[in-house]
Short mmCIF file of C-alpha atoms and ligand atoms in Angstrom, two decimals:
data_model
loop_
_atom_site.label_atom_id
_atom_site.label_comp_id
_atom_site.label_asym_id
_atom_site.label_seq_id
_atom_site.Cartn_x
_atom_site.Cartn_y
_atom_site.Cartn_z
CA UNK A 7 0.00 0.00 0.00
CA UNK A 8 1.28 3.42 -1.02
CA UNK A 9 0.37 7.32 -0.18
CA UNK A 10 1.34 10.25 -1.34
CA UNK A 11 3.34 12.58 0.42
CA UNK A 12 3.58 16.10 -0.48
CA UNK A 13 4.95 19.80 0.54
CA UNK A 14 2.00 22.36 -0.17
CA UNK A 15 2.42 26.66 -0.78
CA UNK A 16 4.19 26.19 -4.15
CA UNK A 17 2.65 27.44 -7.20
CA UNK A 18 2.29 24.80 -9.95
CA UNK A 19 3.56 25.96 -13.60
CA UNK A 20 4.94 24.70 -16.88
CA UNK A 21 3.40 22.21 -18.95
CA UNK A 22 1.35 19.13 -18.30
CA UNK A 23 -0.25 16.75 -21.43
CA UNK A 24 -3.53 14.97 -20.81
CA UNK A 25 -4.11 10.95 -21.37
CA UNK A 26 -6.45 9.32 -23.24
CA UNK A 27 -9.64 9.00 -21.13
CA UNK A 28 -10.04 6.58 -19.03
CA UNK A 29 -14.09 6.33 -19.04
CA UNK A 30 -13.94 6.72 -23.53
CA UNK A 31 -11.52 3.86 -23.38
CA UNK A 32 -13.45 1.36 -21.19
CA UNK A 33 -16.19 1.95 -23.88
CA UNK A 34 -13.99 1.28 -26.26
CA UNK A 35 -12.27 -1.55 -24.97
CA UNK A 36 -15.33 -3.47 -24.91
CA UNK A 37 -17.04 -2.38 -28.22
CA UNK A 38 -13.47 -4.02 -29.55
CA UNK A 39 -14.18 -7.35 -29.44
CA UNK A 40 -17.17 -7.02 -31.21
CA UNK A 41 -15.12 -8.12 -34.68
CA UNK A 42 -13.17 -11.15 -35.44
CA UNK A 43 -10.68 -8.66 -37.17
CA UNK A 44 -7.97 -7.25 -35.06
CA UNK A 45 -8.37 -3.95 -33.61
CA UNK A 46 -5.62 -1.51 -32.13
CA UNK A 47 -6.39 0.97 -30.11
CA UNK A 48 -3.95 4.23 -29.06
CA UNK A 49 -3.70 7.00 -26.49
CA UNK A 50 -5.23 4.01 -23.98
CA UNK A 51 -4.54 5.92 -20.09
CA UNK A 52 -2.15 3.94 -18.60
CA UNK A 53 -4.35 2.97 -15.34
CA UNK A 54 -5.65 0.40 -13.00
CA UNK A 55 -9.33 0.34 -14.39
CA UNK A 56 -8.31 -0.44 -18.03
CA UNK A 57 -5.85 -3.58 -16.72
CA UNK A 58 -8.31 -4.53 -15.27
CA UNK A 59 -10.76 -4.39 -18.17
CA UNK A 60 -8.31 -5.83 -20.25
CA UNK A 61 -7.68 -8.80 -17.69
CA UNK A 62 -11.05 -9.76 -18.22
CA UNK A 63 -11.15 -9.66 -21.47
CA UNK A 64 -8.24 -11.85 -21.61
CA UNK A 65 -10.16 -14.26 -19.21
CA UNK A 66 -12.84 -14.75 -21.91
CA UNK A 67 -10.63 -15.36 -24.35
CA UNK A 68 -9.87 -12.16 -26.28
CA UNK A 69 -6.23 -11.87 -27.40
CA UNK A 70 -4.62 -8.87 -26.33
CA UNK A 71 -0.90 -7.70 -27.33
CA UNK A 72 0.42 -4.12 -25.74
CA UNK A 73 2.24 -2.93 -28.43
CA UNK A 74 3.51 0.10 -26.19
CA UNK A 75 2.15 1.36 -22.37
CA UNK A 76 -0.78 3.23 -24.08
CA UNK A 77 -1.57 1.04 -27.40
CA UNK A 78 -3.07 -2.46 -27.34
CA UNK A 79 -4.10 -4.86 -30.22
CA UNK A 80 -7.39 -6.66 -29.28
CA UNK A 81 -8.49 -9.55 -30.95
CA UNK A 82 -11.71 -10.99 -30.03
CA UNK A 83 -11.81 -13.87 -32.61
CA UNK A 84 -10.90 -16.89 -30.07
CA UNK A 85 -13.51 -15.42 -27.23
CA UNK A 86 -14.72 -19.05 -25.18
CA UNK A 87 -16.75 -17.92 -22.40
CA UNK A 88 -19.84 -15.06 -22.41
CA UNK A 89 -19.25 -14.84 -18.79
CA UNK A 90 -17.66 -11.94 -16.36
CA UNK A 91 -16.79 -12.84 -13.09
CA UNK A 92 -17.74 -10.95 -10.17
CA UNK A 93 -13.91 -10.78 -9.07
CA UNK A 94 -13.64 -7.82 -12.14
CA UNK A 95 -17.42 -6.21 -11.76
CA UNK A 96 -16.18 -5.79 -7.76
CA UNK A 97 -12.80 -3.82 -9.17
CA UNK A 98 -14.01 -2.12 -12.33
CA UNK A 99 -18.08 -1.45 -12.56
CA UNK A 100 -17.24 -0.52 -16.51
CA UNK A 101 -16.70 -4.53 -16.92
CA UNK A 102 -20.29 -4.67 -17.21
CA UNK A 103 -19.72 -3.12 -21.31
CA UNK A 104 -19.32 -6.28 -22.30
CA UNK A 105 -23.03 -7.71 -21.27
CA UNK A 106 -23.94 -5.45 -24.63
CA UNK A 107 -20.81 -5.71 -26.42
CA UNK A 108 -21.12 -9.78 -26.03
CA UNK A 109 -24.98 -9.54 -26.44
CA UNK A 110 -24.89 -7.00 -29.45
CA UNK A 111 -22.03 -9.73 -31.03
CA UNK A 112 -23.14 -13.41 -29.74
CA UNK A 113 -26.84 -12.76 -28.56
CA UNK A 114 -25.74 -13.62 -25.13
CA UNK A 115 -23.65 -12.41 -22.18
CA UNK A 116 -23.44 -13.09 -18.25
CA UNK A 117 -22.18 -10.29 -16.24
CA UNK A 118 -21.82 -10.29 -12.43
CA UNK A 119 -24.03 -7.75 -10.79
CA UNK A 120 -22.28 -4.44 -9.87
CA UNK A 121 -23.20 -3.63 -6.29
CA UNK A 122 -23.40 -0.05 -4.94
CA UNK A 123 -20.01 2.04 -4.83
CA UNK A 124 -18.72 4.72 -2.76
CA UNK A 125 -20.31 7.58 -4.60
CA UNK A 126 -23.95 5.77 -3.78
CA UNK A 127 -26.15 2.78 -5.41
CA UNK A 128 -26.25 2.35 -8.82
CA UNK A 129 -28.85 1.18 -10.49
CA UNK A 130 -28.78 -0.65 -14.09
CA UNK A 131 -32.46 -1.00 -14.82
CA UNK A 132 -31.75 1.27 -17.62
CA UNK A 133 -29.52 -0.99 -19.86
CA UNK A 134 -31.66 -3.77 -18.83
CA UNK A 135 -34.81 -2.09 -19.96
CA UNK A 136 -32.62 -0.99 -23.44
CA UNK A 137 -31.73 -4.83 -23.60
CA UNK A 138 -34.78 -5.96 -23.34
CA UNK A 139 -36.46 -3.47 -25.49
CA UNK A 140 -34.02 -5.20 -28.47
CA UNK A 141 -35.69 -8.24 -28.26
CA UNK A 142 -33.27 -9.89 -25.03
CA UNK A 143 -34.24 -11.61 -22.21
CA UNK A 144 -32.63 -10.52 -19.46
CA UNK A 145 -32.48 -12.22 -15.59
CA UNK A 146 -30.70 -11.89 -12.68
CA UNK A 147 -30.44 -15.25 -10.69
CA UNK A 148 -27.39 -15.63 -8.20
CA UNK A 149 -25.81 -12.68 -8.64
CA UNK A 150 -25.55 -12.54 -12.36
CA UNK A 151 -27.18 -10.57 -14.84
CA UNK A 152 -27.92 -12.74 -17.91
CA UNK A 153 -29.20 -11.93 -21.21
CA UNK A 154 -29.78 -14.04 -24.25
CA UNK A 155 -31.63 -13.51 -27.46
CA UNK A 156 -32.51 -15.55 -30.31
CA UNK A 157 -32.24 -12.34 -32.44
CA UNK A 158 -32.17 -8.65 -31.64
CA UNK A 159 -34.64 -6.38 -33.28
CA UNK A 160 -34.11 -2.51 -33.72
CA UNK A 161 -36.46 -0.53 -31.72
CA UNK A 162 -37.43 2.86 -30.42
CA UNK A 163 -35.79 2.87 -26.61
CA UNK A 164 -36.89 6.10 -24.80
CA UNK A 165 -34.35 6.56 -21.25
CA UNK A 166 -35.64 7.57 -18.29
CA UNK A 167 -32.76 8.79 -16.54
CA UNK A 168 -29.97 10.09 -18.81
CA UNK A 169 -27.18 7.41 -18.44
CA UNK A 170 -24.12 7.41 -19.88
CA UNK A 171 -23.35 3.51 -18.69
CA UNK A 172 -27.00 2.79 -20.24
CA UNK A 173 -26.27 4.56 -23.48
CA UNK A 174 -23.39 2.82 -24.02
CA UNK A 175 -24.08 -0.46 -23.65
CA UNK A 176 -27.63 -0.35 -25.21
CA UNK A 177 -25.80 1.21 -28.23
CA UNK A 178 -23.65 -1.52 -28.67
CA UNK A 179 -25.82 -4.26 -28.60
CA UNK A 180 -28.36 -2.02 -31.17
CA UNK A 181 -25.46 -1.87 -33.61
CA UNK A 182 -25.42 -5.52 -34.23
CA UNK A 183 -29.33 -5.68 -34.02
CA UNK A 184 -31.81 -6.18 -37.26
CA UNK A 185 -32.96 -3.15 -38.49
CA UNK A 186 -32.91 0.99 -37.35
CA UNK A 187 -32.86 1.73 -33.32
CA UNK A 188 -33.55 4.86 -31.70
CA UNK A 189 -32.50 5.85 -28.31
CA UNK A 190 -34.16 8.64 -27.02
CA UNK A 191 -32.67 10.74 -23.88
CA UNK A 192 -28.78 9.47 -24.27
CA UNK A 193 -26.54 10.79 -22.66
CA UNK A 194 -24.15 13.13 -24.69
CA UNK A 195 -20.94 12.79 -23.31
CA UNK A 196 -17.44 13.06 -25.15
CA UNK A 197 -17.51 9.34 -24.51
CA UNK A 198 -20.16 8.46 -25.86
CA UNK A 199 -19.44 10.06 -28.90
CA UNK A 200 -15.98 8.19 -28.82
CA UNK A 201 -17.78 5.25 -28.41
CA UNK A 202 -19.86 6.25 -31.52
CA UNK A 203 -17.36 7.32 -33.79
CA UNK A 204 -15.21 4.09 -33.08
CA UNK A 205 -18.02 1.76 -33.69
CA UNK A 206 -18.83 3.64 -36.91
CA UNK A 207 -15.38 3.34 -38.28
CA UNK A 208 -15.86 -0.44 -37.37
CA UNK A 209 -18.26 -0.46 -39.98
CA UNK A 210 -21.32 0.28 -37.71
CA UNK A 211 -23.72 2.90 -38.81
CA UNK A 212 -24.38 5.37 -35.38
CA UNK A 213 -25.81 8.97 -36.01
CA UNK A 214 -26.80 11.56 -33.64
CA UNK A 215 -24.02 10.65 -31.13
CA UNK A 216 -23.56 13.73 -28.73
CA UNK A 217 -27.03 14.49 -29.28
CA UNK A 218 -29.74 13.17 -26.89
CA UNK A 219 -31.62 11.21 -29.93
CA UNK A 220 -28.94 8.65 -31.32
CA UNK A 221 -29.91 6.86 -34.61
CA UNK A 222 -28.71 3.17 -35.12
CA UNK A 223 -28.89 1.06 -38.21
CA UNK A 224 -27.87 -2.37 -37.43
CA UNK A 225 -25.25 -4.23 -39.24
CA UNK A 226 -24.49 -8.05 -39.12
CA UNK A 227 -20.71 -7.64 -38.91
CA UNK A 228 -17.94 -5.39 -37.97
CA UNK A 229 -14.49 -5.12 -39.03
CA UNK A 230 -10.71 -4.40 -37.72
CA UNK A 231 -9.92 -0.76 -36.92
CA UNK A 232 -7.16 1.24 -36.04
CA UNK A 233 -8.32 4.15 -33.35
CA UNK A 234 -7.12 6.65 -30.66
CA UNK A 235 -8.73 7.34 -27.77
CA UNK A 236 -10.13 11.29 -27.25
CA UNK A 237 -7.91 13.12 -24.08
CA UNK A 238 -9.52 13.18 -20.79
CA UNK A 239 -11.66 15.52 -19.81
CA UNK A 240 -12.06 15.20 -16.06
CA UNK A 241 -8.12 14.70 -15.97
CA UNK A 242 -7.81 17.96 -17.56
CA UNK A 243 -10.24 19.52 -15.47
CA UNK A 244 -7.92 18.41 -12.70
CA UNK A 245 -5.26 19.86 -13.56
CA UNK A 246 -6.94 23.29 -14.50
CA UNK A 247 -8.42 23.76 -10.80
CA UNK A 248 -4.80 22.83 -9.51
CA UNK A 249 -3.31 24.93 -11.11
CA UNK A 250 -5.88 27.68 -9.98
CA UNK A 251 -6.08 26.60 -6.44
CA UNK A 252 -2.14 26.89 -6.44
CA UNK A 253 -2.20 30.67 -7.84
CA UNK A 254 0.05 28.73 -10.44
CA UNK A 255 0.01 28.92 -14.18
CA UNK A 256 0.07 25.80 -16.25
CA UNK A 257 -0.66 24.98 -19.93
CA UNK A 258 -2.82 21.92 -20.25
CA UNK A 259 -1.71 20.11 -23.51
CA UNK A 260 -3.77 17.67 -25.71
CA UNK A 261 -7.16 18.55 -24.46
CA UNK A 262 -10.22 19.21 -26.61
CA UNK A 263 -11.03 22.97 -25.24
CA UNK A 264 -14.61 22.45 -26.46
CA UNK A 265 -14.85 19.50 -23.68
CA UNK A 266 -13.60 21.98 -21.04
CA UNK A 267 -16.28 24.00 -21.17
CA UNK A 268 -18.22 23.90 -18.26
CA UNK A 269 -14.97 23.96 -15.91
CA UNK A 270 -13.51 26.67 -17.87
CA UNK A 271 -16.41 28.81 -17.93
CA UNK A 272 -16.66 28.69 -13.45
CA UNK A 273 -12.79 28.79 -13.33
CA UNK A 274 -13.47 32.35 -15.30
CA UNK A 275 -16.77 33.29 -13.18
CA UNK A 276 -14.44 33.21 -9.81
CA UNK A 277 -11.49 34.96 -11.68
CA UNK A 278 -8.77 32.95 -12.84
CA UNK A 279 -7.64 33.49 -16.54
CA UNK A 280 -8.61 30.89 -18.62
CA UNK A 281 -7.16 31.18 -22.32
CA UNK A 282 -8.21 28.35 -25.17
CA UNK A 283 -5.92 27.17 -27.91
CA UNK A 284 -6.70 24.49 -30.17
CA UNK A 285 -5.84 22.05 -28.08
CA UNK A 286 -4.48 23.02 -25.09
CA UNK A 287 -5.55 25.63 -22.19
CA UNK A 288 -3.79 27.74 -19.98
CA UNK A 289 -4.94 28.39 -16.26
CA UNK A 290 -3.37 31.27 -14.48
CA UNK A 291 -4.75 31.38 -11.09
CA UNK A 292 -2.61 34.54 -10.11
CA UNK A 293 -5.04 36.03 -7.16
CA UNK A 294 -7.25 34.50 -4.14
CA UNK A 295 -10.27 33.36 -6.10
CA UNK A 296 -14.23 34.06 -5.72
CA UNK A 297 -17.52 32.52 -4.88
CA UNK A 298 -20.19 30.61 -7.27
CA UNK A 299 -22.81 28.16 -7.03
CA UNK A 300 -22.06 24.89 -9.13
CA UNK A 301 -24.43 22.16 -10.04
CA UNK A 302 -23.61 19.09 -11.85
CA UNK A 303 -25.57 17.67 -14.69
CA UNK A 304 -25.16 15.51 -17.31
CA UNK A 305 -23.00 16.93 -20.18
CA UNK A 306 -22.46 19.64 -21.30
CA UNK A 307 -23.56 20.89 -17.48
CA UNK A 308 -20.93 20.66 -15.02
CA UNK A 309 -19.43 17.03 -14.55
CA UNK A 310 -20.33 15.58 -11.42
CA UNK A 311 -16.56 13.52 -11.65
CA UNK A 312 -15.27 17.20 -11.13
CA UNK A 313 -17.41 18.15 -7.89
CA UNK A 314 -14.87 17.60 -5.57
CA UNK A 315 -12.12 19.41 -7.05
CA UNK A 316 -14.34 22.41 -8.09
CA UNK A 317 -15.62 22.48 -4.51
CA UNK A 318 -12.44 22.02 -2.71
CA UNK A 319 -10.96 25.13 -5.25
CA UNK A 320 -14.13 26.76 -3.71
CA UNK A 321 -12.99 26.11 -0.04
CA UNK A 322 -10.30 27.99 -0.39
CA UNK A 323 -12.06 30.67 -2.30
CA UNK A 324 -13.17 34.00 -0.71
CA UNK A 325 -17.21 34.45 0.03
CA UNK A 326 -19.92 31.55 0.50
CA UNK A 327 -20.15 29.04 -2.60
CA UNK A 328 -23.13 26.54 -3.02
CA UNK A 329 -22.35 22.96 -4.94
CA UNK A 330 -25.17 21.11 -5.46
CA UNK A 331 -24.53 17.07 -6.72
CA UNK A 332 -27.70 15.91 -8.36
CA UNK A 333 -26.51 12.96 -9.91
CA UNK A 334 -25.42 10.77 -7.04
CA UNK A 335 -25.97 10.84 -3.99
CA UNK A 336 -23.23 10.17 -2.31
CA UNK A 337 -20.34 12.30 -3.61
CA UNK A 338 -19.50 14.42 -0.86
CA UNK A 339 -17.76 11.67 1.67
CA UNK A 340 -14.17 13.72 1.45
CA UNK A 341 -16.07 17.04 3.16
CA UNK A 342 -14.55 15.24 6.36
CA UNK A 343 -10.66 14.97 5.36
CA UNK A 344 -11.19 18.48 4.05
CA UNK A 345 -12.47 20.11 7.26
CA UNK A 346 -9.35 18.47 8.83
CA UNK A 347 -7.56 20.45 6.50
CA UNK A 348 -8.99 23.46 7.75
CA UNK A 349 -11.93 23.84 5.28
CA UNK A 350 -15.25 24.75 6.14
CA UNK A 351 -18.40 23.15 4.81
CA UNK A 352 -21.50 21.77 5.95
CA UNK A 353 -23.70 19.61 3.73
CA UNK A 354 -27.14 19.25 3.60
CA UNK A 355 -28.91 16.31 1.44
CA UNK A 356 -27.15 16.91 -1.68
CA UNK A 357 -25.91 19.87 -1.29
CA UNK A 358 -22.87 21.31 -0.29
CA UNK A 359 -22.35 25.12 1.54
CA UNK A 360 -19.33 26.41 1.11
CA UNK A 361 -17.56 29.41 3.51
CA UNK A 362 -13.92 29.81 1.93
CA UNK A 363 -11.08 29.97 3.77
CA UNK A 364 -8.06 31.94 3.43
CA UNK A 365 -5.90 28.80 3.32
CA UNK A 366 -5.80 25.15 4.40
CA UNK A 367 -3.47 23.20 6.25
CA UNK A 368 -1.49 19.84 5.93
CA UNK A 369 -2.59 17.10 7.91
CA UNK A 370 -3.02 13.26 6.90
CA UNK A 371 -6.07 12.24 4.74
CA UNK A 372 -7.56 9.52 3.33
CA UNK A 373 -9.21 9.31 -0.23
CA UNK A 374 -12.70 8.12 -0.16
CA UNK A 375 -12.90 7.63 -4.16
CA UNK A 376 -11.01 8.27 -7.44
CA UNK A 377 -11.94 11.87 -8.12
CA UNK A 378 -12.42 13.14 -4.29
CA UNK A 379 -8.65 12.14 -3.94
CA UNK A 380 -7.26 13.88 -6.62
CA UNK A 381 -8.83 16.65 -4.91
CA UNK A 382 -7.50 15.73 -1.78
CA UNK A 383 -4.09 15.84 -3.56
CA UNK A 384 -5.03 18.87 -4.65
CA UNK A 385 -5.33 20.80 -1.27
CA UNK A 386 -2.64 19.20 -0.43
CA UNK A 387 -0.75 21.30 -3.07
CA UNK A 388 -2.68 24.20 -1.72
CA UNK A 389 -2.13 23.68 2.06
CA UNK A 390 0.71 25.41 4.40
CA UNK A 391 3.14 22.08 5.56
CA UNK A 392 2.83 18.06 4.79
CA UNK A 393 0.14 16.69 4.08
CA UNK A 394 -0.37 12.71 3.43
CA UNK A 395 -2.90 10.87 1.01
CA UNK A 396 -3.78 7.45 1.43
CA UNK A 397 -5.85 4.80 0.14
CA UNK A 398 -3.92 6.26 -3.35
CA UNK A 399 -5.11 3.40 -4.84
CA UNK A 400 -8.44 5.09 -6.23
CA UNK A 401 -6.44 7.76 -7.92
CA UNK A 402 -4.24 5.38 -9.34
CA UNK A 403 -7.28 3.70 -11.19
CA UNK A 404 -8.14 7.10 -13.42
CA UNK A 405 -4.89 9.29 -13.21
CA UNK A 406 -2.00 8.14 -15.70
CA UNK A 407 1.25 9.37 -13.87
CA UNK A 408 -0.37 11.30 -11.13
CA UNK A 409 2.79 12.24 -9.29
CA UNK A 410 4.91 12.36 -11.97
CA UNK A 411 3.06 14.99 -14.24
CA UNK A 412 2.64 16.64 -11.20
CA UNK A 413 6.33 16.91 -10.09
CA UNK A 414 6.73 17.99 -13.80
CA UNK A 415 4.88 21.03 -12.98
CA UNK A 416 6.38 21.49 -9.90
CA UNK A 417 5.19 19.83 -7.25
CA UNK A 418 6.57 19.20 -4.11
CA UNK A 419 4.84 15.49 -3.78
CA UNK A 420 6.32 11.87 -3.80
CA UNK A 421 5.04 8.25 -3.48
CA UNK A 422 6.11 6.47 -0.34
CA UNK A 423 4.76 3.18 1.39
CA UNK A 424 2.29 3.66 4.10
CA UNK A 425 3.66 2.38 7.14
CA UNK A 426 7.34 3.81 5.82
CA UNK A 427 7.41 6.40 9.12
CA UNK A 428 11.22 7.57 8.12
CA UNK A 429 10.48 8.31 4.69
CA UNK A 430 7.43 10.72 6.48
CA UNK A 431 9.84 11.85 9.00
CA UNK A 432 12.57 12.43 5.84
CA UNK A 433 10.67 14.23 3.53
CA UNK A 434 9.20 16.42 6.54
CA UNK A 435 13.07 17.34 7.25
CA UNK A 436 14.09 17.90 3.59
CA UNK A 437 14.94 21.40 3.02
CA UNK A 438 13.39 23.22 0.54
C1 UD1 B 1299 -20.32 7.29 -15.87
C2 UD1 B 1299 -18.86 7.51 -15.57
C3 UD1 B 1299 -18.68 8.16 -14.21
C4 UD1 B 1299 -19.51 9.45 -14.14
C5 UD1 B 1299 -20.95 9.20 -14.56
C6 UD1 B 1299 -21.78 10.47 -14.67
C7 UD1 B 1299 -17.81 5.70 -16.75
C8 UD1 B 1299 -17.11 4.40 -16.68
N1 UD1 B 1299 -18.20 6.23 -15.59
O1 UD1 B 1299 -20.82 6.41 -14.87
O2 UD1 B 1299 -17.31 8.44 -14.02
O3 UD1 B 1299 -19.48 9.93 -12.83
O4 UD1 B 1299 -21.00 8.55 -15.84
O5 UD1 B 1299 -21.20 11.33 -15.58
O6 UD1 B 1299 -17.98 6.28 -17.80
N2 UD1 B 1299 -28.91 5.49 -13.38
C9 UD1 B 1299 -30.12 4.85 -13.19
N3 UD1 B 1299 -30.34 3.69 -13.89
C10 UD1 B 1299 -29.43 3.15 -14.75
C11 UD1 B 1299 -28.21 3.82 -14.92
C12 UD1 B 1299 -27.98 5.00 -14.22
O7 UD1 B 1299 -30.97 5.29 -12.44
O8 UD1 B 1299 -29.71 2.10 -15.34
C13 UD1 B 1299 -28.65 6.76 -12.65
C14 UD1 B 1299 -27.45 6.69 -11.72
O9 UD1 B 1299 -27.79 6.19 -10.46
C15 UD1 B 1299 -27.01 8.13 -11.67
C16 UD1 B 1299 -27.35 8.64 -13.07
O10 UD1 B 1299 -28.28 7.72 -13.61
O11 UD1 B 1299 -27.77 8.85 -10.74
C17 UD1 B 1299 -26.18 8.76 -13.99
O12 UD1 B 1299 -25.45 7.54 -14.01
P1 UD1 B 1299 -24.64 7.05 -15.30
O13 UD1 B 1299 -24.58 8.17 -16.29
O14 UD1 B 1299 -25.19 5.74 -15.74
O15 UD1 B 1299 -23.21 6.82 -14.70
P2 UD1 B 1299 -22.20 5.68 -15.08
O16 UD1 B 1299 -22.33 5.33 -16.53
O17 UD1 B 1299 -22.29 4.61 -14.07
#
């Protein structure tokens, strides 16, 4: 087990570039083995979630060859088994893609049921209903969600809760359905339309992707591609509120601005200078920062993966913010390390009030979930003193490099053991 261990107060600057993203490439990943044909995929985020994706794929038979840290070639020709184990669904919720990339290709799939998760319960009776809407039967009997068909039938599938899981997968198994599909109410995330766009130039026929009415015409077979994966969005977003919340000024390379847009548009609202190039953006966070209200929606509102670095920005901000999470309810479990740091917030229900401080101090945290620790990491950069992350695992199943692109902007933060107390004690005594 691992933490981080960092010196806060210094302002980050320089250059950082963005990885693939993590939740475009699980999409991906599984849409893959939907041909016989081999399919290599670039720009993959070098992270714990897509090993593990890729391990189970491997356990069901698909070949996969790294041809470098970020490119794979998947073949899904040899695939034995329709079945996921609940050892992957328990590491990596995103294994359950392949029920409709298995369904959409073999009419058949057995995924283990994904319980709840830290950021609250989540349901699936959207792709189920989408699944079953194509013609599938779908049950759940010990623990397993298992759909077979003896054909799948384009339909009309109206959402009702906009779901970018549910979109996904029902658009995957549509694609290899008879005839034209319809999902009304999809989400319209950058992933999706990744997801989209690679299917398409797999030979599947997707319109509307981004939109919230896609249009599918089903094809019996799909063929080899060669693809890269779009740059991350909430990883970007990261790295713009550090570099605010550090009064630092860093260029964020390899991003697609227009994906930014919500985060850049309430990094400029509280005053940081936010300038767009084609694809990169600069954050110059130069002054103590304002108050604003944020709520997160499904894109293109806010991005509920960036609530807790948006509201810890806002903790240090100056004047009374208001975040509101409205798409799960559980999101807000890293208030606690962050009042140890000196922050003050109180949340009610689902929403978060925010009283900004002039500063926060280091102390030892633990991350609760992927994003909330990057955010943790990030008032650690913030904070006066040392301050410790643990449970670093999370981060390291979404951040490519997390320390390292970091120290390349200048960080003051290293990766030591957890019980290692004389590498705390020796990076407390380093001079600076
Ligand atoms: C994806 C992202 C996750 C992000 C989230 C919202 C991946 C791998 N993960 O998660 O990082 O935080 O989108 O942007 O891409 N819901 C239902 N029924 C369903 C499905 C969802 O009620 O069948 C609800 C959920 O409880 C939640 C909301 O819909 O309140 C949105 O969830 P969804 O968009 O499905 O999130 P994920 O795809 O799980």
């Amino acid at each position: 087990m691992e933490q981080y261990i960092m010196r806060g107060g210094q302002p980050l600057e320089g250059e950082v570039t963005i990885s693939g993203a993590k939740n475009a490439a699980l999409g991906l990943l599984a849409a893959a083995i939907m041909t016989d044909d081999d399919v290599i995929l670039e720009n993959l985020p070098d992270v714990r979630d897509i090993r593990v994706l890729l391990q189970a794929m491997q356990e069901i038979g698909v070949q996969v060859e790294y041809i470098n840290k970020n490119t794979v070639k998947i073949n899904g020709s040899h695939i034995d088994s329709m079945s996921i184990d609940y050892e992957f669904i328990r590491k990596i919720r995103a294994s359950y893609y392949l029920l409709g990339a298995l369904l959409g290709k073999y009419k058949e799939s057995h995924v283990a049921l994904p319980g709840g998760c830290n950021i609250g319960s989540r349901p699936i009776d959207q792709h189920i209903k989408g699944f079953k809407a194509l013609g599938a039967t779908v049950e759940i009997e010990q623990g397993m969600i298992a759909t077979t068909a003896e054909r799948l039938v384009g339909t009309h599938i109206y959402m009702d809760v906009v779901s970018v899981g549910a979109t996904i997968n029902v658009m995957m198994a549509a694609t290899m359905a008879e005839g034209n599909s319809i999902i009304e109410n999809a989400a319209k995330e950058p992933h999706i339309v990744d997801v989209a766009n690679f299917l398409n130039s797999m030979g599947a026929n997707i319109k509307g992707a981004g939109t919230d009415v896609i249009r599918i015409k089903g094809v019996e077979k799909l063929h080899g591609t060669e693809y890269s994966v779009i740059p991350d969005q909430i990883e970007a977003g990261t790295f713009m509120c550090m570099a605010a919340a550090t009064k630092g000024d860093v260029v964020i390379k390899n991003v697609i601005p227009k994906h930014l847009e919500a985060i850049s548009a309430k990094l400029t609202e509280i005053g940081a200078v936010v300038e767009e190039y084609d694809d990169a953006v600069r954050v110059i966070g130069t002054k103590r920062l304002g108050s604003t209200h944020v709520k997160t929606l499904p894109y293109p509102g806010f991005p509920t993966d960036m609530q807790p670095q948006i509201a810890t920005l806002l903790a240090m901000s100056e004047g009374t913010s208001i975040v509101t999470e409205s798409i799960f309810e559980n999101r807000f479990k890293y208030v606690d390390e962050l009042a140890r740091m000196g922050a003050k917030i109180v949340v009610e229900g689902n929403t978060a009030i925010i009283d900004g401080v002039e500063g926060l101090s280091g102390v030892a945290v633990s991350a609760p979930d992927l994003r909330a620790g990057a955010a943790l990491v990030m008032a650690g950069l913030a904070a006066e003193g040392v301050t410790q992350v643990d449970q670093i695992e999370y981060i390291q199943r979404g951040y490519e490099d997390f320390e390292e692109k970091l120290r390349g902007i200048g960080a003051d933060i290293q990766k030591i053991p957890v019980d290692d107390e004389r590498a705390v004690r020796r990076f407390q005594l380093k001079v600076v």
